[in-house]
GROMACS .gro file of C-alpha atoms in nm:
model
  295
    1UNK     CA    1   0.962   0.065  -1.530
    2UNK     CA    2   1.171   0.233  -1.797
    3UNK     CA    3   1.435   0.499  -1.846
    4UNK     CA    4   1.301   0.603  -2.185
    5UNK     CA    5   1.250   0.973  -2.248
    6UNK     CA    6   0.875   1.046  -2.228
    7UNK     CA    7   0.696   1.111  -2.555
    8UNK     CA    8   0.496   1.426  -2.624
    9UNK     CA    9   0.175   1.228  -2.566
   10UNK     CA   10   0.302   1.113  -2.227
   11UNK     CA   11   0.399   1.467  -2.131
   12UNK     CA   12   0.054   1.591  -2.225
   13UNK     CA   13  -0.108   1.308  -2.027
   14UNK     CA   14   0.102   1.402  -1.726
   15UNK     CA   15   0.056   1.782  -1.751
   16UNK     CA   16  -0.274   1.805  -1.552
   17UNK     CA   17  -0.075   1.732  -1.237
   18UNK     CA   18   0.053   2.089  -1.239
   19UNK     CA   19  -0.296   2.230  -1.186
   20UNK     CA   20  -0.486   1.954  -1.005
   21UNK     CA   21  -0.597   2.056  -0.651
   22UNK     CA   22  -0.374   1.784  -0.505
   23UNK     CA   23  -0.403   1.899  -0.143
   24UNK     CA   24  -0.784   1.894  -0.156
   25UNK     CA   25  -0.788   1.554  -0.329
   26UNK     CA   26  -0.548   1.414  -0.071
   27UNK     CA   27  -0.754   1.552   0.220
   28UNK     CA   28  -1.063   1.386   0.074
   29UNK     CA   29  -0.872   1.059   0.038
   30UNK     CA   30  -0.772   1.086   0.406
   31UNK     CA   31  -1.138   1.111   0.507
   32UNK     CA   32  -1.269   0.837   0.277
   33UNK     CA   33  -1.002   0.584   0.374
   34UNK     CA   34  -1.099   0.617   0.740
   35UNK     CA   35  -1.475   0.572   0.700
   36UNK     CA   36  -1.590   0.279   0.915
   37UNK     CA   37  -1.937   0.239   0.762
   38UNK     CA   38  -1.966  -0.114   0.616
   39UNK     CA   39  -2.152   0.007   0.303
   40UNK     CA   40  -1.835   0.191   0.193
   41UNK     CA   41  -1.555   0.008   0.370
   42UNK     CA   42  -1.634  -0.347   0.258
   43UNK     CA   43  -1.687  -0.291  -0.117
   44UNK     CA   44  -1.389  -0.054  -0.133
   45UNK     CA   45  -1.155  -0.312   0.021
   46UNK     CA   46  -1.295  -0.591  -0.198
   47UNK     CA   47  -1.257  -0.380  -0.512
   48UNK     CA   48  -0.898  -0.295  -0.424
   49UNK     CA   49  -0.804  -0.660  -0.359
   50UNK     CA   50  -0.950  -0.764  -0.696
   51UNK     CA   51  -0.816  -0.468  -0.893
   52UNK     CA   52  -0.458  -0.497  -0.762
   53UNK     CA   53  -0.447  -0.875  -0.705
   54UNK     CA   54  -0.354  -0.836  -0.338
   55UNK     CA   55  -0.233  -1.158  -0.177
   56UNK     CA   56  -0.421  -1.164   0.154
   57UNK     CA   57  -0.259  -1.495   0.249
   58UNK     CA   58   0.051  -1.291   0.340
   59UNK     CA   59  -0.139  -1.069   0.582
   60UNK     CA   60  -0.140  -1.117   0.958
   61UNK     CA   61  -0.520  -1.072   0.930
   62UNK     CA   62  -0.628  -1.243   0.605
   63UNK     CA   63  -1.000  -1.162   0.644
   64UNK     CA   64  -1.078  -0.840   0.449
   65UNK     CA   65  -1.389  -0.778   0.658
   66UNK     CA   66  -1.190  -0.765   0.983
   67UNK     CA   67  -1.038  -0.423   0.907
   68UNK     CA   68  -1.204  -0.123   1.069
   69UNK     CA   69  -1.152   0.099   0.765
   70UNK     CA   70  -0.971   0.102   0.432
   71UNK     CA   71  -0.655   0.259   0.574
   72UNK     CA   72  -0.623  -0.018   0.833
   73UNK     CA   73  -0.640  -0.268   0.547
   74UNK     CA   74  -0.396  -0.071   0.332
   75UNK     CA   75  -0.136  -0.057   0.610
   76UNK     CA   76  -0.199  -0.418   0.720
   77UNK     CA   77   0.075  -0.609   0.897
   78UNK     CA   78   0.236  -0.912   0.737
   79UNK     CA   79   0.204  -1.261   0.877
   80UNK     CA   80   0.501  -1.383   1.081
   81UNK     CA   81   0.768  -1.522   0.848
   82UNK     CA   82   0.617  -1.371   0.531
   83UNK     CA   83   0.930  -1.159   0.475
   84UNK     CA   84   1.246  -1.320   0.619
   85UNK     CA   85   1.513  -1.062   0.699
   86UNK     CA   86   1.852  -1.140   0.545
   87UNK     CA   87   2.092  -1.267   0.809
   88UNK     CA   88   2.445  -1.141   0.873
   89UNK     CA   89   2.578  -0.826   1.036
   90UNK     CA   90   2.740  -0.724   0.707
   91UNK     CA   91   2.410  -0.736   0.511
   92UNK     CA   92   2.161  -0.452   0.488
   93UNK     CA   93   1.803  -0.550   0.412
   94UNK     CA   94   1.563  -0.389   0.169
   95UNK     CA   95   1.322  -0.174   0.378
   96UNK     CA   96   1.009  -0.219   0.163
   97UNK     CA   97   0.822  -0.418  -0.099
   98UNK     CA   98   0.821  -0.242  -0.435
   99UNK     CA   99   1.047  -0.181  -0.733
  100UNK     CA  100   1.375  -0.002  -0.785
  101UNK     CA  101   1.319   0.330  -0.959
  102UNK     CA  102   1.690   0.417  -0.969
  103UNK     CA  103   2.000   0.312  -0.776
  104UNK     CA  104   2.374   0.361  -0.793
  105UNK     CA  105   2.645   0.615  -0.722
  106UNK     CA  106   2.574   0.974  -0.629
  107UNK     CA  107   2.739   1.222  -0.866
  108UNK     CA  108   2.869   1.443  -0.590
  109UNK     CA  109   2.541   1.541  -0.429
  110UNK     CA  110   2.329   1.488  -0.741
  111UNK     CA  111   2.075   1.205  -0.737
  112UNK     CA  112   1.959   1.042  -1.060
  113UNK     CA  113   1.579   1.057  -1.095
  114UNK     CA  114   1.530   0.936  -1.452
  115UNK     CA  115   1.692   0.975  -1.792
  116UNK     CA  116   1.763   1.345  -1.835
  117UNK     CA  117   1.668   1.434  -1.476
  118UNK     CA  118   1.865   1.457  -1.155
  119UNK     CA  119   1.819   1.665  -0.841
  120UNK     CA  120   2.004   1.796  -0.538
  121UNK     CA  121   2.042   1.571  -0.233
  122UNK     CA  122   2.066   1.887  -0.022
  123UNK     CA  123   1.726   1.998  -0.150
  124UNK     CA  124   1.581   1.651  -0.089
  125UNK     CA  125   1.697   1.651   0.273
  126UNK     CA  126   1.551   1.993   0.348
  127UNK     CA  127   1.809   2.246   0.232
  128UNK     CA  128   2.090   2.220   0.489
  129UNK     CA  129   2.427   2.138   0.323
  130UNK     CA  130   2.556   1.989   0.651
  131UNK     CA  131   2.288   1.719   0.631
  132UNK     CA  132   2.384   1.608   0.280
  133UNK     CA  133   2.762   1.647   0.308
  134UNK     CA  134   2.829   1.299   0.459
  135UNK     CA  135   2.665   1.133   0.157
  136UNK     CA  136   2.834   1.321  -0.130
  137UNK     CA  137   2.990   1.067  -0.366
  138UNK     CA  138   2.822   0.778  -0.188
  139UNK     CA  139   2.536   0.565  -0.317
  140UNK     CA  140   2.159   0.577  -0.320
  141UNK     CA  141   1.851   0.369  -0.393
  142UNK     CA  142   1.504   0.496  -0.484
  143UNK     CA  143   1.230   0.241  -0.418
  144UNK     CA  144   0.877   0.285  -0.556
  145UNK     CA  145   0.579   0.133  -0.373
  146UNK     CA  146   0.284   0.059  -0.599
  147UNK     CA  147  -0.072   0.046  -0.461
  148UNK     CA  148  -0.064  -0.335  -0.429
  149UNK     CA  149   0.255  -0.341  -0.218
  150UNK     CA  150   0.297  -0.377   0.157
  151UNK     CA  151   0.316  -0.019   0.289
  152UNK     CA  152   0.515  -0.040   0.608
  153UNK     CA  153   0.880   0.062   0.606
  154UNK     CA  154   1.147  -0.126   0.799
  155UNK     CA  155   1.500  -0.053   0.912
  156UNK     CA  156   1.773  -0.174   0.671
  157UNK     CA  157   2.043  -0.193   0.944
  158UNK     CA  158   2.084  -0.135   1.318
  159UNK     CA  159   2.083   0.238   1.382
  160UNK     CA  160   2.021   0.539   1.604
  161UNK     CA  161   1.808   0.831   1.488
  162UNK     CA  162   1.981   1.170   1.494
  163UNK     CA  163   1.737   1.398   1.312
  164UNK     CA  164   1.389   1.397   1.159
  165UNK     CA  165   1.277   1.672   0.921
  166UNK     CA  166   0.931   1.732   0.776
  167UNK     CA  167   0.963   1.924   0.448
  168UNK     CA  168   0.634   2.061   0.307
  169UNK     CA  169   0.599   2.051  -0.068
  170UNK     CA  170   0.391   1.956  -0.370
  171UNK     CA  171   0.189   1.637  -0.398
  172UNK     CA  172   0.269   1.516  -0.748
  173UNK     CA  173   0.216   1.149  -0.827
  174UNK     CA  174   0.534   0.941  -0.798
  175UNK     CA  175   0.437   0.695  -1.071
  176UNK     CA  176   0.709   0.591  -1.316
  177UNK     CA  177   0.562   0.820  -1.584
  178UNK     CA  178   0.558   1.123  -1.354
  179UNK     CA  179   0.912   1.047  -1.241
  180UNK     CA  180   1.024   1.069  -1.603
  181UNK     CA  181   0.826   1.387  -1.675
  182UNK     CA  182   0.860   1.622  -1.376
  183UNK     CA  183   1.209   1.761  -1.304
  184UNK     CA  184   1.325   1.740  -0.942
  185UNK     CA  185   1.009   1.553  -0.844
  186UNK     CA  186   1.130   1.399  -0.519
  187UNK     CA  187   1.288   1.723  -0.397
  188UNK     CA  188   0.962   1.908  -0.471
  189UNK     CA  189   0.711   1.674  -0.307
  190UNK     CA  190   0.632   1.674   0.064
  191UNK     CA  191   0.862   1.439   0.253
  192UNK     CA  192   0.975   1.312   0.591
  193UNK     CA  193   1.354   1.290   0.617
  194UNK     CA  194   1.522   1.067   0.876
  195UNK     CA  195   1.899   1.080   0.939
  196UNK     CA  196   2.066   0.791   1.118
  197UNK     CA  197   2.396   0.678   1.264
  198UNK     CA  198   2.413   0.310   1.178
  199UNK     CA  199   2.642   0.010   1.183
  200UNK     CA  200   2.711   0.098   0.817
  201UNK     CA  201   2.786   0.465   0.878
  202UNK     CA  202   2.549   0.759   0.827
  203UNK     CA  203   2.224   0.681   0.647
  204UNK     CA  204   1.946   0.900   0.514
  205UNK     CA  205   1.604   0.740   0.468
  206UNK     CA  206   1.339   0.964   0.313
  207UNK     CA  207   0.964   0.901   0.293
  208UNK     CA  208   0.831   1.091  -0.010
  209UNK     CA  209   0.468   1.198  -0.013
  210UNK     CA  210   0.245   1.211  -0.320
  211UNK     CA  211  -0.112   1.278  -0.427
  212UNK     CA  212  -0.344   1.056  -0.221
  213UNK     CA  213  -0.067   0.982   0.032
  214UNK     CA  214  -0.294   1.117   0.298
  215UNK     CA  215  -0.060   1.057   0.590
  216UNK     CA  216   0.297   0.957   0.676
  217UNK     CA  217   0.393   0.833   1.019
  218UNK     CA  218   0.687   0.692   1.215
  219UNK     CA  219   0.689   0.446   1.504
  220UNK     CA  220   0.850   0.696   1.744
  221UNK     CA  221   0.652   1.012   1.660
  222UNK     CA  222   0.322   0.884   1.520
  223UNK     CA  223   0.154   1.084   1.245
  224UNK     CA  224   0.380   1.353   1.098
  225UNK     CA  225   0.141   1.470   0.827
  226UNK     CA  226  -0.135   1.584   0.813
  227UNK     CA  227  -0.139   1.874   0.870
  228UNK     CA  228   0.058   1.964   0.557
  229UNK     CA  229   0.190   2.291   0.700
  230UNK     CA  230   0.403   2.551   0.526
  231UNK     CA  231   0.732   2.553   0.714
  232UNK     CA  232   1.008   2.298   0.760
  233UNK     CA  233   0.995   2.126   1.098
  234UNK     CA  234   1.304   1.966   1.251
  235UNK     CA  235   1.350   1.733   1.549
  236UNK     CA  236   1.680   1.627   1.711
  237UNK     CA  237   1.715   1.307   1.915
  238UNK     CA  238   1.955   1.223   2.201
  239UNK     CA  239   2.210   0.942   2.187
  240UNK     CA  240   2.071   0.774   2.498
  241UNK     CA  241   1.800   0.819   2.758
  242UNK     CA  242   1.450   0.960   2.726
  243UNK     CA  243   1.358   1.033   2.367
  244UNK     CA  244   1.640   0.829   2.212
  245UNK     CA  245   1.537   0.614   1.914
  246UNK     CA  246   1.727   0.293   1.844
  247UNK     CA  247   1.599   0.044   1.586
  248UNK     CA  248   1.741  -0.294   1.485
  249UNK     CA  249   1.759  -0.428   1.130
  250UNK     CA  250   1.412  -0.535   1.025
  251UNK     CA  251   1.225  -0.329   1.288
  252UNK     CA  252   0.928  -0.129   1.161
  253UNK     CA  253   1.025   0.236   1.108
  254UNK     CA  254   0.707   0.390   0.971
  255UNK     CA  255   0.434   0.364   0.712
  256UNK     CA  256   0.261   0.533   0.423
  257UNK     CA  257  -0.113   0.573   0.460
  258UNK     CA  258  -0.147   0.521   0.084
  259UNK     CA  259   0.163   0.450  -0.124
  260UNK     CA  260   0.469   0.637  -0.239
  261UNK     CA  261   0.851   0.619  -0.254
  262UNK     CA  262   1.145   0.564  -0.018
  263UNK     CA  263   1.491   0.704  -0.094
  264UNK     CA  264   1.806   0.588   0.085
  265UNK     CA  265   2.154   0.741   0.078
  266UNK     CA  266   2.481   0.612   0.222
  267UNK     CA  267   2.828   0.761   0.269
  268UNK     CA  268   3.107   0.694   0.018
  269UNK     CA  269   3.284   0.364   0.074
  270UNK     CA  270   3.035   0.255   0.340
  271UNK     CA  271   2.822   0.002   0.152
  272UNK     CA  272   2.806  -0.169  -0.185
  273UNK     CA  273   2.461  -0.210  -0.336
  274UNK     CA  274   2.364  -0.567  -0.416
  275UNK     CA  275   2.364  -0.661  -0.787
  276UNK     CA  276   1.985  -0.717  -0.765
  277UNK     CA  277   1.926  -0.348  -0.682
  278UNK     CA  278   1.900  -0.207  -1.033
  279UNK     CA  279   1.646   0.013  -1.211
  280UNK     CA  280   1.323  -0.170  -1.284
  281UNK     CA  281   1.391  -0.469  -1.058
  282UNK     CA  282   1.118  -0.581  -0.815
  283UNK     CA  283   1.222  -0.592  -0.449
  284UNK     CA  284   1.080  -0.739  -0.132
  285UNK     CA  285   1.121  -0.641   0.229
  286UNK     CA  286   1.407  -0.835   0.387
  287UNK     CA  287   1.610  -0.924   0.078
  288UNK     CA  288   1.970  -0.804   0.054
  289UNK     CA  289   1.990  -0.432  -0.028
  290UNK     CA  290   2.364  -0.382   0.021
  291UNK     CA  291   2.675  -0.517   0.191
  292UNK     CA  292   2.869  -0.325   0.452
  293UNK     CA  293   3.218  -0.228   0.341
  294UNK     CA  294   3.320  -0.058   0.668
  295UNK     CA  295   3.263  -0.110   1.037
   0.00000   0.00000   0.00000
């Protein structure tokens, strides 16, 4: 992963994304990845394991032929103990396997995307300034999940869900090249925004969709997309009682049915990102993401 300005050749290679029928391609991917027929399911899973060097020894079910369809394989659970969660109430854990796209301080409410590109946190979170205000001047981390990575998302810190927002949008790729080429990429793609009250203050955790990300889901609401829809949907959650959502550090939060990007934001002075969380660095679920500075 690099911060270099894309060359003209790279821009030209990336330009077809503006006119590709991404929604139709993604809908087809949704159908294909749920086909149970052995003649398609088995060779597709085998090809993927070989092409992306997937380590099945880490999976709770290591037998590729045991999965009912490709999506079940792609969102496979990890074996117990495969990703130890960092101990300590003052430590936040990384929520995913992947690589750091960008991380650091927010410039007011501007989020760094790549060299020469930033975007509005307000736009990312769905357009309401009140949602982004607690994070202005805080810190963020953008974590990219490649096809070979584990695709479940876990809670970085104990927290209570306040709000979930589904924001319809484009379905550009979120590859490192596209991130460098397309301005405001993450605030343009479809996304599921979750806003939390946590032991480390307010936290935003955003699941960003992309081409071939045929579905995003959470553990409390199930599948959020599809359908893609055309209007922003918003859900509020109570503090306690029926419908309340409380998750502990390390609990599963949701998953990508095909891979994408997770973006986190924290309030100013609330946490300090770990030195390992820097652009280009590989990360694994459970390692230290940040240290609490308050609470």
